[in-house]
Amino acid sequence: MNYHYLHFDEIDSTNVYLKNSYQLLDNFTFVSADYQSKGKGRNDRVWESVKGLNLMFSVLIKDPRLVNESNALSLMTAVEISKLLESCNIKNISIKWPNDVLVNDKKICGILLEGQIPNYLVVGIGLNVNQKEFLESLRRPATSIANELNKDIDIEVIKEKLFPNIINNFNKLDKDEYLSYFRTHNYLLNKRVKVNINHQLFIGEVVGIDDNFNIQILSHDLLLHVDSGELEIL
Ligand code: BTN
């Protein structure tokens, strides 16, 4: 399959690159890097990764059908990563809404969605591949494909599998398929969480996800449909 693909030895951030050049680039342009000097995580955090060991890339989305699905897109990406991990024979995969992929409760992949609706979206993905040691100070324990399989993996092979799947399946936009995969891999299901909505604090239990990709939290007698934000597990 033909797609637009750029690779950098070093860059500030693949997300920033695509955000700065989206007008010149085509839908489904992929940009990867061995090292990012200003890798971005969610909520203004920094995404650090040892040079050459992990897969860091971003994909530009300009197709209006997909740009309008910004709510679904990070979860759709998490599902694509989970399926890739399954194809590598990794077990115990779950997705922590809205977009972390976990293996045995440890984070293996983070996703950062940025952009300007209705013009474009950039989906940035950091997947731990061959890194074996992680800082104890990370917010949540981390793992990598190599740690799970006890062997190193060729990052190029991962790209060759993943990029065409992302294009094919995003184009299909089979939301029911994405939802049903997520429903069987929902890390937060039945967990008690705290969420801040418009400066109001709610505590409740995660009971599912609705058809618009909002997480559902039962707080006393109130069924909340939450479309974004950070949930704190209690
Ligand atoms: C998270 O906080 O979990 C999201 C991390 C996203 C990191 C990726 S690495 C490739 C892309 N470029 C960035 O600067 N960030 C994303």
PDB file of C-alpha atoms and ligand atoms in Angstrom:
ATOM      1  CA  MET A   1       0.000   0.000   0.000  1.00  0.00           C
ATOM      2  CA  ASN A   2       1.222   3.486  -0.824  1.00  0.00           C
ATOM      3  CA  TYR A   3       1.168   6.113   1.848  1.00  0.00           C
ATOM      4  CA  HIS A   4       3.121   9.256   2.595  1.00  0.00           C
ATOM      5  CA  TYR A   5       5.854   8.602   5.055  1.00  0.00           C
ATOM      6  CA  LEU A   6       8.679  10.705   6.500  1.00  0.00           C
ATOM      7  CA  HIS A   7      11.250   9.614   9.042  1.00  0.00           C
ATOM      8  CA  PHE A   8      13.568  11.776  11.137  1.00  0.00           C
ATOM      9  CA  ASP A   9      16.602  10.750  13.061  1.00  0.00           C
ATOM     10  CA  GLU A  10      15.835  13.573  15.503  1.00  0.00           C
ATOM     11  CA  ILE A  11      12.992  16.060  15.683  1.00  0.00           C
ATOM     12  CA  ASP A  12      11.350  18.223  18.346  1.00  0.00           C
ATOM     13  CA  SER A  13       7.993  16.412  18.149  1.00  0.00           C
ATOM     14  CA  THR A  14       6.329  14.527  15.311  1.00  0.00           C
ATOM     15  CA  ASN A  15       2.978  16.000  16.399  1.00  0.00           C
ATOM     16  CA  VAL A  16       4.359  19.538  16.191  1.00  0.00           C
ATOM     17  CA  TYR A  17       5.872  18.799  12.765  1.00  0.00           C
ATOM     18  CA  LEU A  18       2.508  17.802  11.332  1.00  0.00           C
ATOM     19  CA  LYS A  19       0.671  20.642  13.039  1.00  0.00           C
ATOM     20  CA  ASN A  20       3.088  23.143  11.473  1.00  0.00           C
ATOM     21  CA  SER A  21       2.890  21.676   7.986  1.00  0.00           C
ATOM     22  CA  TYR A  22      -0.615  20.225   7.707  1.00  0.00           C
ATOM     23  CA  GLN A  23      -1.601  22.582   4.906  1.00  0.00           C
ATOM     24  CA  LEU A  24       1.151  21.213   2.657  1.00  0.00           C
ATOM     25  CA  LEU A  25       0.687  17.535   3.448  1.00  0.00           C
ATOM     26  CA  ASP A  26      -1.833  14.877   2.454  1.00  0.00           C
ATOM     27  CA  ASN A  27      -4.346  12.950   4.499  1.00  0.00           C
ATOM     28  CA  PHE A  28      -2.614   9.920   6.089  1.00  0.00           C
ATOM     29  CA  THR A  29       0.906  11.349   6.083  1.00  0.00           C
ATOM     30  CA  PHE A  30       2.940   9.430   8.662  1.00  0.00           C
ATOM     31  CA  VAL A  31       5.950  10.984  10.412  1.00  0.00           C
ATOM     32  CA  SER A  32       8.177   8.959  12.707  1.00  0.00           C
ATOM     33  CA  ALA A  33      11.371   9.727  14.617  1.00  0.00           C
ATOM     34  CA  ASP A  34      14.102   7.862  16.464  1.00  0.00           C
ATOM     35  CA  TYR A  35      14.321  10.656  19.005  1.00  0.00           C
ATOM     36  CA  GLN A  36      12.159  13.615  20.024  1.00  0.00           C
ATOM     37  CA  SER A  37      13.767  16.505  21.910  1.00  0.00           C
ATOM     38  CA  LYS A  38      10.364  17.912  22.931  1.00  0.00           C
ATOM     39  CA  GLY A  39       8.095  14.897  22.870  1.00  0.00           C
ATOM     40  CA  LYS A  40       4.623  15.823  24.072  1.00  0.00           C
ATOM     41  CA  GLY A  41       2.398  13.792  26.346  1.00  0.00           C
ATOM     42  CA  ARG A  42      -1.177  14.438  27.379  1.00  0.00           C
ATOM     43  CA  ASN A  43      -2.032  17.306  29.702  1.00  0.00           C
ATOM     44  CA  ASP A  44       1.162  19.234  28.908  1.00  0.00           C
ATOM     45  CA  ARG A  45       3.356  16.419  30.136  1.00  0.00           C
ATOM     46  CA  VAL A  46       6.648  15.522  28.485  1.00  0.00           C
ATOM     47  CA  TRP A  47       6.985  12.237  26.550  1.00  0.00           C
ATOM     48  CA  GLU A  48      10.500  10.926  26.983  1.00  0.00           C
ATOM     49  CA  SER A  49      11.896   7.978  25.107  1.00  0.00           C
ATOM     50  CA  VAL A  50      15.387   6.533  24.708  1.00  0.00           C
ATOM     51  CA  LYS A  51      16.745   7.108  21.187  1.00  0.00           C
ATOM     52  CA  GLY A  52      15.981   4.371  18.678  1.00  0.00           C
ATOM     53  CA  LEU A  53      14.316   1.956  21.077  1.00  0.00           C
ATOM     54  CA  ASN A  54      10.649   2.800  20.680  1.00  0.00           C
ATOM     55  CA  LEU A  55       8.143   3.663  17.981  1.00  0.00           C
ATOM     56  CA  MET A  56       7.157   7.314  17.965  1.00  0.00           C
ATOM     57  CA  PHE A  57       5.019   8.574  15.140  1.00  0.00           C
ATOM     58  CA  SER A  58       2.162  10.828  14.202  1.00  0.00           C
ATOM     59  CA  VAL A  59      -0.407  10.569  11.466  1.00  0.00           C
ATOM     60  CA  LEU A  60      -2.160  13.481   9.810  1.00  0.00           C
ATOM     61  CA  ILE A  61      -5.917  13.177   9.319  1.00  0.00           C
ATOM     62  CA  LYS A  62      -7.583  15.563   6.886  1.00  0.00           C
ATOM     63  CA  ASP A  63     -10.503  13.464   5.640  1.00  0.00           C
ATOM     64  CA  PRO A  64     -13.564  15.389   6.963  1.00  0.00           C
ATOM     65  CA  ARG A  65     -15.365  12.119   7.781  1.00  0.00           C
ATOM     66  CA  LEU A  66     -12.578  11.292  10.242  1.00  0.00           C
ATOM     67  CA  VAL A  67     -11.885  14.820  11.489  1.00  0.00           C
ATOM     68  CA  ASN A  68     -15.527  14.894  12.560  1.00  0.00           C
ATOM     69  CA  GLU A  69     -14.967  11.741  14.599  1.00  0.00           C
ATOM     70  CA  SER A  70     -12.402  13.306  16.928  1.00  0.00           C
ATOM     71  CA  ASN A  71     -14.211  11.793  19.909  1.00  0.00           C
ATOM     72  CA  ALA A  72     -13.783   8.305  18.526  1.00  0.00           C
ATOM     73  CA  LEU A  73     -10.366   8.670  16.957  1.00  0.00           C
ATOM     74  CA  SER A  74      -8.077   8.223  19.952  1.00  0.00           C
ATOM     75  CA  LEU A  75      -9.965   5.126  21.025  1.00  0.00           C
ATOM     76  CA  MET A  76      -9.907   3.799  17.458  1.00  0.00           C
ATOM     77  CA  THR A  77      -6.127   4.260  17.522  1.00  0.00           C
ATOM     78  CA  ALA A  78      -5.870   2.456  20.857  1.00  0.00           C
ATOM     79  CA  VAL A  79      -7.817  -0.441  19.326  1.00  0.00           C
ATOM     80  CA  GLU A  80      -5.438  -0.590  16.327  1.00  0.00           C
ATOM     81  CA  ILE A  81      -2.438  -0.710  18.677  1.00  0.00           C
ATOM     82  CA  SER A  82      -4.103  -3.387  20.806  1.00  0.00           C
ATOM     83  CA  LYS A  83      -4.771  -5.533  17.737  1.00  0.00           C
ATOM     84  CA  LEU A  84      -1.165  -5.125  16.650  1.00  0.00           C
ATOM     85  CA  LEU A  85      -0.025  -6.297  20.093  1.00  0.00           C
ATOM     86  CA  GLU A  86      -2.405  -9.254  19.890  1.00  0.00           C
ATOM     87  CA  SER A  87      -0.889 -10.169  16.527  1.00  0.00           C
ATOM     88  CA  CYS A  88       2.517 -10.252  18.281  1.00  0.00           C
ATOM     89  CA  ASN A  89       1.036 -12.775  20.727  1.00  0.00           C
ATOM     90  CA  ILE A  90       0.875 -10.413  23.682  1.00  0.00           C
ATOM     91  CA  LYS A  91      -1.811 -11.276  26.258  1.00  0.00           C
ATOM     92  CA  ASN A  92      -3.759  -9.308  28.873  1.00  0.00           C
ATOM     93  CA  ILE A  93      -4.212  -6.169  26.805  1.00  0.00           C
ATOM     94  CA  SER A  94      -6.632  -3.515  27.986  1.00  0.00           C
ATOM     95  CA  ILE A  95      -7.498   0.022  26.986  1.00  0.00           C
ATOM     96  CA  LYS A  96      -7.744   2.726  29.588  1.00  0.00           C
ATOM     97  CA  TRP A  97     -10.222   5.225  28.225  1.00  0.00           C
ATOM     98  CA  PRO A  98      -9.696   7.526  26.444  1.00  0.00           C
ATOM     99  CA  ASN A  99      -6.483   6.215  24.960  1.00  0.00           C
ATOM    100  CA  ASP A 100      -3.823   4.408  26.977  1.00  0.00           C
ATOM    101  CA  VAL A 101      -3.010   0.840  26.017  1.00  0.00           C
ATOM    102  CA  LEU A 102      -2.019  -1.376  28.949  1.00  0.00           C
ATOM    103  CA  VAL A 103      -0.560  -4.856  29.205  1.00  0.00           C
ATOM    104  CA  ASN A 104      -0.937  -6.541  32.590  1.00  0.00           C
ATOM    105  CA  ASP A 105      -1.987  -3.103  33.925  1.00  0.00           C
ATOM    106  CA  LYS A 106       1.277  -1.498  32.752  1.00  0.00           C
ATOM    107  CA  LYS A 107       1.289   1.248  30.136  1.00  0.00           C
ATOM    108  CA  ILE A 108       2.748   0.207  26.795  1.00  0.00           C
ATOM    109  CA  CYS A 109       1.381   2.978  24.573  1.00  0.00           C
ATOM    110  CA  GLY A 110       0.220   6.571  24.902  1.00  0.00           C
ATOM    111  CA  ILE A 111      -1.776   8.535  22.358  1.00  0.00           C
ATOM    112  CA  LEU A 112      -2.037  12.296  21.955  1.00  0.00           C
ATOM    113  CA  LEU A 113      -4.688  13.783  19.687  1.00  0.00           C
ATOM    114  CA  GLU A 114      -4.247  17.394  18.627  1.00  0.00           C
ATOM    115  CA  GLY A 115      -5.497  19.585  15.807  1.00  0.00           C
ATOM    116  CA  GLN A 116      -7.994  22.089  14.619  1.00  0.00           C
ATOM    117  CA  ILE A 117     -11.485  20.874  13.851  1.00  0.00           C
ATOM    118  CA  PRO A 118     -12.762  20.974  11.072  1.00  0.00           C
ATOM    119  CA  ASN A 119      -9.398  21.351   9.292  1.00  0.00           C
ATOM    120  CA  TYR A 120      -7.243  18.518  10.527  1.00  0.00           C
ATOM    121  CA  LEU A 121      -6.266  16.222  13.372  1.00  0.00           C
ATOM    122  CA  VAL A 122      -2.887  14.799  14.320  1.00  0.00           C
ATOM    123  CA  VAL A 123      -2.810  11.479  16.133  1.00  0.00           C
ATOM    124  CA  GLY A 124       0.518  10.987  17.934  1.00  0.00           C
ATOM    125  CA  ILE A 125       1.484   7.544  19.171  1.00  0.00           C
ATOM    126  CA  GLY A 126       4.297   6.513  21.492  1.00  0.00           C
ATOM    127  CA  LEU A 127       4.624   2.719  21.634  1.00  0.00           C
ATOM    128  CA  ASN A 128       7.261   1.131  23.859  1.00  0.00           C
ATOM    129  CA  VAL A 129       9.005  -1.487  21.737  1.00  0.00           C
ATOM    130  CA  ASN A 130      12.553  -2.371  22.795  1.00  0.00           C
ATOM    131  CA  GLN A 131      13.059  -0.292  25.941  1.00  0.00           C
ATOM    132  CA  LYS A 132      13.582  -2.651  28.876  1.00  0.00           C
ATOM    133  CA  GLU A 133      13.956  -0.332  31.844  1.00  0.00           C
ATOM    134  CA  PHE A 134      11.624   2.431  32.886  1.00  0.00           C
ATOM    135  CA  LEU A 135      11.911   5.088  35.572  1.00  0.00           C
ATOM    136  CA  GLU A 136      10.243   4.156  38.837  1.00  0.00           C
ATOM    137  CA  SER A 137       8.994   7.716  39.027  1.00  0.00           C
ATOM    138  CA  LEU A 138       6.619   7.317  36.060  1.00  0.00           C
ATOM    139  CA  ARG A 139       2.974   8.036  36.866  1.00  0.00           C
ATOM    140  CA  ARG A 140       2.087   4.458  36.079  1.00  0.00           C
ATOM    141  CA  PRO A 141       4.377   1.418  35.676  1.00  0.00           C
ATOM    142  CA  ALA A 142       5.399   0.859  32.065  1.00  0.00           C
ATOM    143  CA  THR A 143       6.264  -2.092  29.881  1.00  0.00           C
ATOM    144  CA  SER A 144       7.324  -2.717  26.289  1.00  0.00           C
ATOM    145  CA  ILE A 145       6.808  -5.342  23.603  1.00  0.00           C
ATOM    146  CA  ALA A 146      10.336  -6.654  24.244  1.00  0.00           C
ATOM    147  CA  ASN A 147       9.643  -6.989  27.968  1.00  0.00           C
ATOM    148  CA  GLU A 148       6.451  -8.895  27.298  1.00  0.00           C
ATOM    149  CA  LEU A 149       7.944 -11.230  24.680  1.00  0.00           C
ATOM    150  CA  ASN A 150      11.470 -11.494  26.086  1.00  0.00           C
ATOM    151  CA  LYS A 151      12.995 -10.605  22.748  1.00  0.00           C
ATOM    152  CA  ASP A 152      13.808  -7.535  20.686  1.00  0.00           C
ATOM    153  CA  ILE A 153      11.475  -6.565  17.864  1.00  0.00           C
ATOM    154  CA  ASP A 154      12.230  -4.846  14.546  1.00  0.00           C
ATOM    155  CA  ILE A 155      10.497  -1.459  14.685  1.00  0.00           C
ATOM    156  CA  GLU A 156      10.334  -1.321  10.866  1.00  0.00           C
ATOM    157  CA  VAL A 157       8.278  -4.522  10.808  1.00  0.00           C
ATOM    158  CA  ILE A 158       5.839  -2.983  13.267  1.00  0.00           C
ATOM    159  CA  LYS A 159       5.408   0.074  11.060  1.00  0.00           C
ATOM    160  CA  GLU A 160       4.843  -2.096   7.994  1.00  0.00           C
ATOM    161  CA  LYS A 161       2.026  -3.914   9.779  1.00  0.00           C
ATOM    162  CA  LEU A 162       0.502  -0.984  11.615  1.00  0.00           C
ATOM    163  CA  PHE A 163       0.406   1.876   9.110  1.00  0.00           C
ATOM    164  CA  PRO A 164      -1.611   0.058   6.394  1.00  0.00           C
ATOM    165  CA  ASN A 165      -4.020  -1.281   9.028  1.00  0.00           C
ATOM    166  CA  ILE A 166      -4.613   2.215  10.363  1.00  0.00           C
ATOM    167  CA  ILE A 167      -5.385   3.503   6.860  1.00  0.00           C
ATOM    168  CA  ASN A 168      -7.666   0.587   5.941  1.00  0.00           C
ATOM    169  CA  ASN A 169      -9.615   0.463   9.156  1.00  0.00           C
ATOM    170  CA  PHE A 170      -9.934   4.219   9.652  1.00  0.00           C
ATOM    171  CA  ASN A 171     -11.286   4.434   6.101  1.00  0.00           C
ATOM    172  CA  LYS A 172     -13.803   1.684   6.869  1.00  0.00           C
ATOM    173  CA  LEU A 173     -14.818   3.564  10.002  1.00  0.00           C
ATOM    174  CA  ASP A 174     -16.697   0.589  11.380  1.00  0.00           C
ATOM    175  CA  LYS A 175     -17.606   2.187  14.693  1.00  0.00           C
ATOM    176  CA  ASP A 176     -19.518  -0.843  15.943  1.00  0.00           C
ATOM    177  CA  GLU A 177     -16.455  -3.012  15.497  1.00  0.00           C
ATOM    178  CA  TYR A 178     -14.305  -0.512  17.418  1.00  0.00           C
ATOM    179  CA  LEU A 179     -16.887  -0.226  20.191  1.00  0.00           C
ATOM    180  CA  SER A 180     -17.295  -3.949  20.585  1.00  0.00           C
ATOM    181  CA  TYR A 181     -13.520  -4.457  20.781  1.00  0.00           C
ATOM    182  CA  PHE A 182     -13.273  -1.711  23.389  1.00  0.00           C
ATOM    183  CA  ARG A 183     -16.180  -3.129  25.408  1.00  0.00           C
ATOM    184  CA  THR A 184     -14.263  -6.364  25.886  1.00  0.00           C
ATOM    185  CA  HIS A 185     -10.989  -4.603  26.777  1.00  0.00           C
ATOM    186  CA  ASN A 186     -12.250  -1.742  28.952  1.00  0.00           C
ATOM    187  CA  TYR A 187      -9.715  -1.379  31.762  1.00  0.00           C
ATOM    188  CA  LEU A 188     -11.907   0.989  33.754  1.00  0.00           C
ATOM    189  CA  LEU A 189     -15.036  -1.182  33.712  1.00  0.00           C
ATOM    190  CA  ASN A 190     -16.529  -1.492  37.219  1.00  0.00           C
ATOM    191  CA  LYS A 191     -13.816   0.714  38.723  1.00  0.00           C
ATOM    192  CA  ARG A 192     -14.667   3.582  41.059  1.00  0.00           C
ATOM    193  CA  VAL A 193     -13.456   6.858  39.619  1.00  0.00           C
ATOM    194  CA  LYS A 194     -13.432  10.556  40.311  1.00  0.00           C
ATOM    195  CA  VAL A 195     -14.036  12.995  37.470  1.00  0.00           C
ATOM    196  CA  ASN A 196     -14.131  16.748  37.246  1.00  0.00           C
ATOM    197  CA  ILE A 197     -16.823  18.089  34.917  1.00  0.00           C
ATOM    198  CA  ASN A 198     -17.078  21.867  34.567  1.00  0.00           C
ATOM    199  CA  HIS A 199     -15.427  22.307  37.973  1.00  0.00           C
ATOM    200  CA  GLN A 200     -17.859  19.918  39.603  1.00  0.00           C
ATOM    201  CA  LEU A 201     -16.490  16.749  41.138  1.00  0.00           C
ATOM    202  CA  PHE A 202     -18.325  13.449  40.585  1.00  0.00           C
ATOM    203  CA  ILE A 203     -17.531  10.066  42.080  1.00  0.00           C
ATOM    204  CA  GLY A 204     -19.001   6.953  40.568  1.00  0.00           C
ATOM    205  CA  GLU A 205     -18.489   3.611  38.911  1.00  0.00           C
ATOM    206  CA  VAL A 206     -17.604   3.107  35.261  1.00  0.00           C
ATOM    207  CA  VAL A 207     -20.425   1.082  33.703  1.00  0.00           C
ATOM    208  CA  GLY A 208     -19.559   1.184  30.002  1.00  0.00           C
ATOM    209  CA  ILE A 209     -19.164   3.289  26.897  1.00  0.00           C
ATOM    210  CA  ASP A 210     -21.997   4.731  24.832  1.00  0.00           C
ATOM    211  CA  ASP A 211     -22.308   4.640  21.039  1.00  0.00           C
ATOM    212  CA  ASN A 212     -20.670   8.072  20.798  1.00  0.00           C
ATOM    213  CA  PHE A 213     -17.523   6.830  22.527  1.00  0.00           C
ATOM    214  CA  ASN A 214     -18.324   8.620  25.799  1.00  0.00           C
ATOM    215  CA  ILE A 215     -17.430   6.754  28.963  1.00  0.00           C
ATOM    216  CA  GLN A 216     -20.458   6.110  31.176  1.00  0.00           C
ATOM    217  CA  ILE A 217     -20.166   6.671  34.908  1.00  0.00           C
ATOM    218  CA  LEU A 218     -22.941   5.877  37.350  1.00  0.00           C
ATOM    219  CA  SER A 219     -22.737   8.458  40.107  1.00  0.00           C
ATOM    220  CA  HIS A 220     -25.471   7.776  42.667  1.00  0.00           C
ATOM    221  CA  ASP A 221     -28.576   7.783  40.457  1.00  0.00           C
ATOM    222  CA  LEU A 222     -27.022   9.863  37.712  1.00  0.00           C
ATOM    223  CA  LEU A 223     -25.698   8.253  34.518  1.00  0.00           C
ATOM    224  CA  LEU A 224     -22.943  10.550  33.241  1.00  0.00           C
ATOM    225  CA  HIS A 225     -21.691  10.431  29.647  1.00  0.00           C
ATOM    226  CA  VAL A 226     -18.176  11.857  29.769  1.00  0.00           C
ATOM    227  CA  ASP A 227     -16.554  12.833  26.459  1.00  0.00           C
ATOM    228  CA  SER A 228     -13.097  13.903  27.588  1.00  0.00           C
ATOM    229  CA  GLY A 229     -10.872  14.460  30.552  1.00  0.00           C
ATOM    230  CA  GLU A 230      -8.813  12.623  33.065  1.00  0.00           C
ATOM    231  CA  LEU A 231     -10.470  10.081  35.326  1.00  0.00           C
ATOM    232  CA  GLU A 232      -8.838   9.322  38.629  1.00  0.00           C
ATOM    233  CA  ILE A 233      -9.200   5.749  39.831  1.00  0.00           C
ATOM    234  CA  LEU A 234     -10.114   5.546  43.525  1.00  0.00           C
TER     235      LEU A 234
HETATM  236  C1  BTN B   1       0.472  10.273  26.647  1.00  0.00           C
HETATM  237  O1  BTN B   1       0.682  11.201  27.435  1.00  0.00           O
HETATM  238  O2  BTN B   1       0.190   9.145  27.058  1.00  0.00           O
HETATM  239  C2  BTN B   1       0.529  10.513  25.158  1.00  0.00           C
HETATM  240  C3  BTN B   1       1.921  10.351  24.633  1.00  0.00           C
HETATM  241  C4  BTN B   1       2.049  10.577  23.140  1.00  0.00           C
HETATM  242  C5  BTN B   1       3.481  10.511  22.669  1.00  0.00           C
HETATM  243  C6  BTN B   1       3.615  10.542  21.175  1.00  0.00           C
HETATM  244  S1  BTN B   1       5.232  10.140  20.622  1.00  0.00           S
HETATM  245  C7  BTN B   1       4.851  10.635  18.997  1.00  0.00           C
HETATM  246  C8  BTN B   1       3.967  11.871  19.114  1.00  0.00           C
HETATM  247  N1  BTN B   1       4.774  13.086  19.170  1.00  0.00           N
HETATM  248  C9  BTN B   1       4.691  13.681  20.355  1.00  0.00           C
HETATM  249  O3  BTN B   1       5.302  14.727  20.677  1.00  0.00           O
HETATM  250  N2  BTN B   1       3.854  13.013  21.164  1.00  0.00           N
HETATM  251  C10 BTN B   1       3.282  11.859  20.493  1.00  0.00           C
END
